[in-house]
mmCIF file of C-alpha atoms in Angstrom:
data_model
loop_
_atom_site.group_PDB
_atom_site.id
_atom_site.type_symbol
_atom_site.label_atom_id
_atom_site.label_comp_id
_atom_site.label_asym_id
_atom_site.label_seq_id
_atom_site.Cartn_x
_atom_site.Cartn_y
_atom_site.Cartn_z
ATOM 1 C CA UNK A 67 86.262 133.429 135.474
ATOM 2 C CA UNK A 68 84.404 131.370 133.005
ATOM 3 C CA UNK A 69 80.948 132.959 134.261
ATOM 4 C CA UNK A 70 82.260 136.651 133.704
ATOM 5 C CA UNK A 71 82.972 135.362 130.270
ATOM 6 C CA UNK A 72 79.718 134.189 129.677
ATOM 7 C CA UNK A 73 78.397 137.340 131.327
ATOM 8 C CA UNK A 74 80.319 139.573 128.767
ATOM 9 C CA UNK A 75 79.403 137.297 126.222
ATOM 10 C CA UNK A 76 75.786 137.380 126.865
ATOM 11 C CA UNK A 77 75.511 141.352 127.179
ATOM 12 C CA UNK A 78 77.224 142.034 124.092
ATOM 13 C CA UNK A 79 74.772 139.430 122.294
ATOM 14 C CA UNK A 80 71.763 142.218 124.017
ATOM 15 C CA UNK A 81 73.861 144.774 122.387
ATOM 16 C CA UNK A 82 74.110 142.992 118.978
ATOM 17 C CA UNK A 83 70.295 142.391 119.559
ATOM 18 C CA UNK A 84 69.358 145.982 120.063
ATOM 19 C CA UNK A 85 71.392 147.810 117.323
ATOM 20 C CA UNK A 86 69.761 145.437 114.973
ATOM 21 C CA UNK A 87 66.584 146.601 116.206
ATOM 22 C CA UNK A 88 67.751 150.628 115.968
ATOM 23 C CA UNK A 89 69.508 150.031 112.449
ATOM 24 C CA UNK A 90 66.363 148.288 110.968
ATOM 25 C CA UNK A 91 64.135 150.960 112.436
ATOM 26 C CA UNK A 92 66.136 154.455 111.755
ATOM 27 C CA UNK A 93 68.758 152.742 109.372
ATOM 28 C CA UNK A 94 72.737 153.546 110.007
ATOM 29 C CA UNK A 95 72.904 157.060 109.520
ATOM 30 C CA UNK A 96 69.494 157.945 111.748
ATOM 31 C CA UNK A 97 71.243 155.387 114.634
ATOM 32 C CA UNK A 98 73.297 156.392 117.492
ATOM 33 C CA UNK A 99 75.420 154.901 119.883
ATOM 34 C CA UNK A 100 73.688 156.431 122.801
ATOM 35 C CA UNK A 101 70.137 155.147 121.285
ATOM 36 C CA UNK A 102 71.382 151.140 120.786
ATOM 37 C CA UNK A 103 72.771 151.641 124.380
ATOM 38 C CA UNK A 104 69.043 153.143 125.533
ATOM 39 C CA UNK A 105 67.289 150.141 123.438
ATOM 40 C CA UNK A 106 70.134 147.492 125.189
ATOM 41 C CA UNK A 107 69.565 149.587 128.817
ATOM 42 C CA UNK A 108 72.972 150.143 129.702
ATOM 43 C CA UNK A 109 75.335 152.906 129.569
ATOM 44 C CA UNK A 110 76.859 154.209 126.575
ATOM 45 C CA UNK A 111 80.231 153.704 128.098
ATOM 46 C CA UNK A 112 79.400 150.222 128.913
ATOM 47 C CA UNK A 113 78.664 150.076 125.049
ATOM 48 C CA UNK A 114 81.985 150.980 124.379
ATOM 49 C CA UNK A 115 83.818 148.664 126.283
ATOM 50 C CA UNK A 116 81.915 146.323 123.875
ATOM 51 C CA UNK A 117 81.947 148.144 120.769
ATOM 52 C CA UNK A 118 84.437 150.765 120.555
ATOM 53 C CA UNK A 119 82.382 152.532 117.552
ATOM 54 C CA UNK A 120 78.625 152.501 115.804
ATOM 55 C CA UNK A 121 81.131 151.666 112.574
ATOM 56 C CA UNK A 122 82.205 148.472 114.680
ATOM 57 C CA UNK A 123 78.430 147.211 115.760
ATOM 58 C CA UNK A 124 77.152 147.215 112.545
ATOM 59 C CA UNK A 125 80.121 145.682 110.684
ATOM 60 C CA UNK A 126 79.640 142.474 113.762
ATOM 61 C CA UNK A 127 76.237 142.748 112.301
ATOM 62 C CA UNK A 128 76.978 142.286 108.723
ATOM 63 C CA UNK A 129 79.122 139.685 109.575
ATOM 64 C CA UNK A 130 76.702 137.682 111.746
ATOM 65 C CA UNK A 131 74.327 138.088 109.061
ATOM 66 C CA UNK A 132 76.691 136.103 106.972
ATOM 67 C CA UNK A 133 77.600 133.512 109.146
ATOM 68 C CA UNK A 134 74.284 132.581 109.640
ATOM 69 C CA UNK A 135 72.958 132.379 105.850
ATOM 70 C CA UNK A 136 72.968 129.021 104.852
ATOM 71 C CA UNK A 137 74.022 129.198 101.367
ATOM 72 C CA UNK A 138 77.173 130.869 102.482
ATOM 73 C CA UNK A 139 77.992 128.697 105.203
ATOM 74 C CA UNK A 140 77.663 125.623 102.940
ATOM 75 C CA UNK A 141 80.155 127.305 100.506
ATOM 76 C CA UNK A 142 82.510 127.693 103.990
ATOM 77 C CA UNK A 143 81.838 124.259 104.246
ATOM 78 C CA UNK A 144 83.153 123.213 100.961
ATOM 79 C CA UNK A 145 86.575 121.352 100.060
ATOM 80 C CA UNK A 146 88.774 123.504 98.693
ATOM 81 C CA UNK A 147 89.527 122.976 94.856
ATOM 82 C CA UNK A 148 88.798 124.907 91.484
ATOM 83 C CA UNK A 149 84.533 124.424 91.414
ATOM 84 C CA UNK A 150 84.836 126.120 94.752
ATOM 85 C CA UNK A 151 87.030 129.138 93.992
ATOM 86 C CA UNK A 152 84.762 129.076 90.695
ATOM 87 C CA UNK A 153 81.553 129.153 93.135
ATOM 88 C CA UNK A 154 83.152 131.688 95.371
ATOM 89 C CA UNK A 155 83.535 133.981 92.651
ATOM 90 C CA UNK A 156 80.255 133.430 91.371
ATOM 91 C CA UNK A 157 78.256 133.792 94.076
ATOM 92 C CA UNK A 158 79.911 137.164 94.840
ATOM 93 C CA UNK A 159 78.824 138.345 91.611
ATOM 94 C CA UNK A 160 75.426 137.573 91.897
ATOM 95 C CA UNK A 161 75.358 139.357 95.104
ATOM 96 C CA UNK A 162 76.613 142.371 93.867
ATOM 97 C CA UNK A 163 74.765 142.388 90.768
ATOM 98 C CA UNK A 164 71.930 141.955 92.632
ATOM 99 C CA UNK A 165 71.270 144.696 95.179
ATOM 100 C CA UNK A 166 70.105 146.988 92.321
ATOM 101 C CA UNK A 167 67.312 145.137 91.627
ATOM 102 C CA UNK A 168 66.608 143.908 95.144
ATOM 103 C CA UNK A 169 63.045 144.420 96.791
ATOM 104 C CA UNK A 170 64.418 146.516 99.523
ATOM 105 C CA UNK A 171 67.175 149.237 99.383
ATOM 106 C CA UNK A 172 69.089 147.703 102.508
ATOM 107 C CA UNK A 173 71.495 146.134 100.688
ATOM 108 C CA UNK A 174 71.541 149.206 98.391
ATOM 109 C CA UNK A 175 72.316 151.264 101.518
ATOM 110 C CA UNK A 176 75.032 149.372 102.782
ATOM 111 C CA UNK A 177 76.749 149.704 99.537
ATOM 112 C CA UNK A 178 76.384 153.822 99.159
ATOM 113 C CA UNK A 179 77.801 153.092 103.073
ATOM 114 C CA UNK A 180 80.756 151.464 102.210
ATOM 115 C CA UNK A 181 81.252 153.557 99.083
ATOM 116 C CA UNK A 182 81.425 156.566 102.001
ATOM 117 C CA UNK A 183 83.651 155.221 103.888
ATOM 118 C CA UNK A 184 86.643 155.215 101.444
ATOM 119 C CA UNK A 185 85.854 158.716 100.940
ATOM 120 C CA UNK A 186 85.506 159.768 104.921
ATOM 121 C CA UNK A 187 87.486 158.147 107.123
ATOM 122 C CA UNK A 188 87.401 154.347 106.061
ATOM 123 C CA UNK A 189 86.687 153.036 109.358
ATOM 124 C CA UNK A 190 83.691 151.001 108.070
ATOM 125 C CA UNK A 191 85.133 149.783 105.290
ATOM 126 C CA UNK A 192 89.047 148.697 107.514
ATOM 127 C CA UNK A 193 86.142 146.972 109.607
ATOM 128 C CA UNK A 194 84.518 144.795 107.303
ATOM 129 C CA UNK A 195 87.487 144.167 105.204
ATOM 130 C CA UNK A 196 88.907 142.653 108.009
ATOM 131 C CA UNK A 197 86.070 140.502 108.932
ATOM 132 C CA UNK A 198 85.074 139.540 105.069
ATOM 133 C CA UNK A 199 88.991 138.455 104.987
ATOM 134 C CA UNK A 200 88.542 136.222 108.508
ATOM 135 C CA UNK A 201 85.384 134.656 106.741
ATOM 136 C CA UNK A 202 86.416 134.133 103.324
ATOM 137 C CA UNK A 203 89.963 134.869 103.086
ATOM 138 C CA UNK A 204 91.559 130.977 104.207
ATOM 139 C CA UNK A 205 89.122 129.454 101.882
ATOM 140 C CA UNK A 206 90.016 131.444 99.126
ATOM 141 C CA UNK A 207 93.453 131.056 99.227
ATOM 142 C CA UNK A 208 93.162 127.234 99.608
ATOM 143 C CA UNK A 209 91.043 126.974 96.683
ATOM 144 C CA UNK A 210 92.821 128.925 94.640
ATOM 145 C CA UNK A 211 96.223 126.682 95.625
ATOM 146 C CA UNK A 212 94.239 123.442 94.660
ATOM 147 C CA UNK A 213 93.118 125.323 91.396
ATOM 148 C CA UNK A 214 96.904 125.735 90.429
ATOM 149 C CA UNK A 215 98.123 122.136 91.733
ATOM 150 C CA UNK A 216 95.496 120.552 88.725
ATOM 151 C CA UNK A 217 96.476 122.344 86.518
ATOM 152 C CA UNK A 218 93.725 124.741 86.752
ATOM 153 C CA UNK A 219 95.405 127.870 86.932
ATOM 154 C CA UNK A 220 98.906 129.775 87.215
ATOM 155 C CA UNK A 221 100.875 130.235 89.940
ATOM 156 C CA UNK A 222 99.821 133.544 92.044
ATOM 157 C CA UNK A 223 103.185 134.459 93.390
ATOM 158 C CA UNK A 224 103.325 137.090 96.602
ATOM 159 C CA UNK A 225 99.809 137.822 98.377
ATOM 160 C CA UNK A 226 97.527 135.237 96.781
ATOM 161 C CA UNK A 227 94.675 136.732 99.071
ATOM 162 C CA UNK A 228 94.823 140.700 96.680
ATOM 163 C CA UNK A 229 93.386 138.935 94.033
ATOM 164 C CA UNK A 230 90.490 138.086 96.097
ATOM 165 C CA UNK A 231 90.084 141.792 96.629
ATOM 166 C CA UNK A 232 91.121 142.918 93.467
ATOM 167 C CA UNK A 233 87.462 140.743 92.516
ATOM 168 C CA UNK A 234 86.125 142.219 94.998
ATOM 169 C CA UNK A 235 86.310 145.657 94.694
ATOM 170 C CA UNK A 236 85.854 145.276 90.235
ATOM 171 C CA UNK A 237 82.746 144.254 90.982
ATOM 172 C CA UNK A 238 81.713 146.360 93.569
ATOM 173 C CA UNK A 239 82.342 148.988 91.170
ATOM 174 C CA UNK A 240 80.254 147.467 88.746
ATOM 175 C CA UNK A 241 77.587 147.414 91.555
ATOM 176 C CA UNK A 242 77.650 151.266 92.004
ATOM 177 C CA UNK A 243 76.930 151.807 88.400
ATOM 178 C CA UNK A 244 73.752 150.481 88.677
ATOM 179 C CA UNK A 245 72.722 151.848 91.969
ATOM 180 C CA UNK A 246 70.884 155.137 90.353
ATOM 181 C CA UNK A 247 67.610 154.985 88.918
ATOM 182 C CA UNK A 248 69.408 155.827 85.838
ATOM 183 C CA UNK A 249 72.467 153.402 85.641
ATOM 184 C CA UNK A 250 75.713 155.229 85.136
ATOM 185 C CA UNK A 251 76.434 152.449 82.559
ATOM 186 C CA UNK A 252 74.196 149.794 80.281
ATOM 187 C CA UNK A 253 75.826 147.197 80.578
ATOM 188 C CA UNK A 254 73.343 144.790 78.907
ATOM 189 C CA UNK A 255 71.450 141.892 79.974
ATOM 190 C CA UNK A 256 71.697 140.834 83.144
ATOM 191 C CA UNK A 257 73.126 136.965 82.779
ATOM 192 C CA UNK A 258 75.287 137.994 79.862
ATOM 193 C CA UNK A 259 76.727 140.475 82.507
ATOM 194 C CA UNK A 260 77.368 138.043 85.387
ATOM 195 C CA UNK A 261 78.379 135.434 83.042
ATOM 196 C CA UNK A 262 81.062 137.953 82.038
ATOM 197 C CA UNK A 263 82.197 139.322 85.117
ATOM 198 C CA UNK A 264 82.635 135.757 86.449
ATOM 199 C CA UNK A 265 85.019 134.685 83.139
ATOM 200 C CA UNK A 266 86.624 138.332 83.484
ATOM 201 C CA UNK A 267 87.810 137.811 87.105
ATOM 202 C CA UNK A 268 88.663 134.499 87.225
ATOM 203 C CA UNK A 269 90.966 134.825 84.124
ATOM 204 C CA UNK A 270 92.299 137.409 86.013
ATOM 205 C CA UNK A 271 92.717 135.177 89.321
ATOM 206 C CA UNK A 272 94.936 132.482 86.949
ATOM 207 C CA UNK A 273 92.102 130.326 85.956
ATOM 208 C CA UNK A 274 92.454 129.038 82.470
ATOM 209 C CA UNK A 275 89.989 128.739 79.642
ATOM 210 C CA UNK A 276 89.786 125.302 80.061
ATOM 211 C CA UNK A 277 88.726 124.640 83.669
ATOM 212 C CA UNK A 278 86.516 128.073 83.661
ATOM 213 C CA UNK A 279 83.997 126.735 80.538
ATOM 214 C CA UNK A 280 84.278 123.225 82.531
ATOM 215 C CA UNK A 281 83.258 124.808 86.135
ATOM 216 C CA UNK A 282 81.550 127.465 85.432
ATOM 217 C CA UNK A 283 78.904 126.179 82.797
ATOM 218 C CA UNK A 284 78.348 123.220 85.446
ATOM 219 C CA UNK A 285 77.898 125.484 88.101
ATOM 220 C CA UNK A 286 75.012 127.429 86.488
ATOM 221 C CA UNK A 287 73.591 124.368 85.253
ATOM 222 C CA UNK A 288 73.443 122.829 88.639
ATOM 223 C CA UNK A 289 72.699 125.587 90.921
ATOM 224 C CA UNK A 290 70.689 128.276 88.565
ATOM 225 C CA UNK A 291 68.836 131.021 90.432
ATOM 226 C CA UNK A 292 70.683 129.900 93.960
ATOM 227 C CA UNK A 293 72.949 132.854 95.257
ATOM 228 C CA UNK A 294 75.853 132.418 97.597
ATOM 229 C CA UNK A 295 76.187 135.498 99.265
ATOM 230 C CA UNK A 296 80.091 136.303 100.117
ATOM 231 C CA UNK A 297 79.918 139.849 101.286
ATOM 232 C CA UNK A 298 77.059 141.870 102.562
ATOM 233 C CA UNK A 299 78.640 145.660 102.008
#
């Protein structure tokens, strides 16, 4: 039994392997399912007992991507309190506010993707909401309960872990106005912006004044120019 699992294991690692090969070359919309199972030499329905979607292998990818960035997994890695959740935040602001001006339009791409998928059939967005939630979502929640036992911030009430996502998706939004050439909005210099954002949403998490001017203006003391990357839609 436990070499059939490692067999399974193995071949969908060669399927991982390929599509990342077929999404770097043709991107996602140019990739099939019947091309990464070509590239991986097996059958497309042996793909699918893997994968039941392309949606599905590229969301594993984006999340394997994540995993294995360092600055993300030392965030993981971090005990919970209110410089983490403060970190957290941060770093998925600088993400976001960053794919506009990256060097490459991947990360631009994946954006417009997920952006898509809300409007079509939201399969790639269920799919890496679910896995951003498995990465992120227990450390989150944990932070943000330390956060309110100092003193930090307010109690949440019901479903501590939709004001993670009501962060997330503000400034994802914020992201897709600069994604034209021509922004949709000017929204001024870049560090005012993320300086904003960051005080905007963790007010709006339960932070108070207090511990975000303490955290926050240590945090971009200490770590300036370092980005923690917490989602890669």
């Amino acid at each position: 039994m436990s070499s059939l699992r490692m067999t399974s294991d193995l071949r969908r690692q060669l399927i991982l392997g390929a599509a990342k090969r077929c999404f770097a070359r043709h991107g996602y919309t140019g990739t099939t399912t019947k091309s990464v199972a070509a590239a991986a030499a097996i059958s497309e329905a042996l793909l699918f007992k893997h994968f039941p979607s392309k949606a599905a292998l590229y969301a594993e990818i984006l999340s394997d991507e994540c995993e294995a960035d360092p600055a993300f997994t030392e965030l993981l890695e971090r005990e919970p309190s209110t410089a983490s959740l403060v970190e957290l935040i941060r770093g998925m602001v600088q993400h976001f506010l960053n794919i506009a001006d990256g060097p490459d339009q991947e990360e631009a791409q994946r954006l417009r993707l997920m952006a898509t998928s809300h409007l079509d059939d939201g399969e790639f967005a269920r799919l890496l909401y679910a896995k951003i939630e498995n990465l992120i979502g227990a450390v989150f929640i944990a932070s943000l309960e330390r956060a309110v036992a100092a003193g930090d911030a307010r109690p949440c009430g019901i479903e501590p872990l939709n004001l993670f996502w009501f962060a997330h998706h503000s400034v994802m939004t914020a992201a897709l106005t600069r994604l034209p050439v021509t922004p949709c909005l000017a929204y001024g210099k870049a560090n005012d912006l993320e300086r904003q954002l960051c005080e905007f949403l963790l007010r709006g998490i339960g932070l108070n004044d207090a511990a975000i001017a303490s955290h926050l203006g240590r945090d971009q003391a200490a770590d300036a120019g370092k980005t923690a990357i917490a989602e890669s839609a």
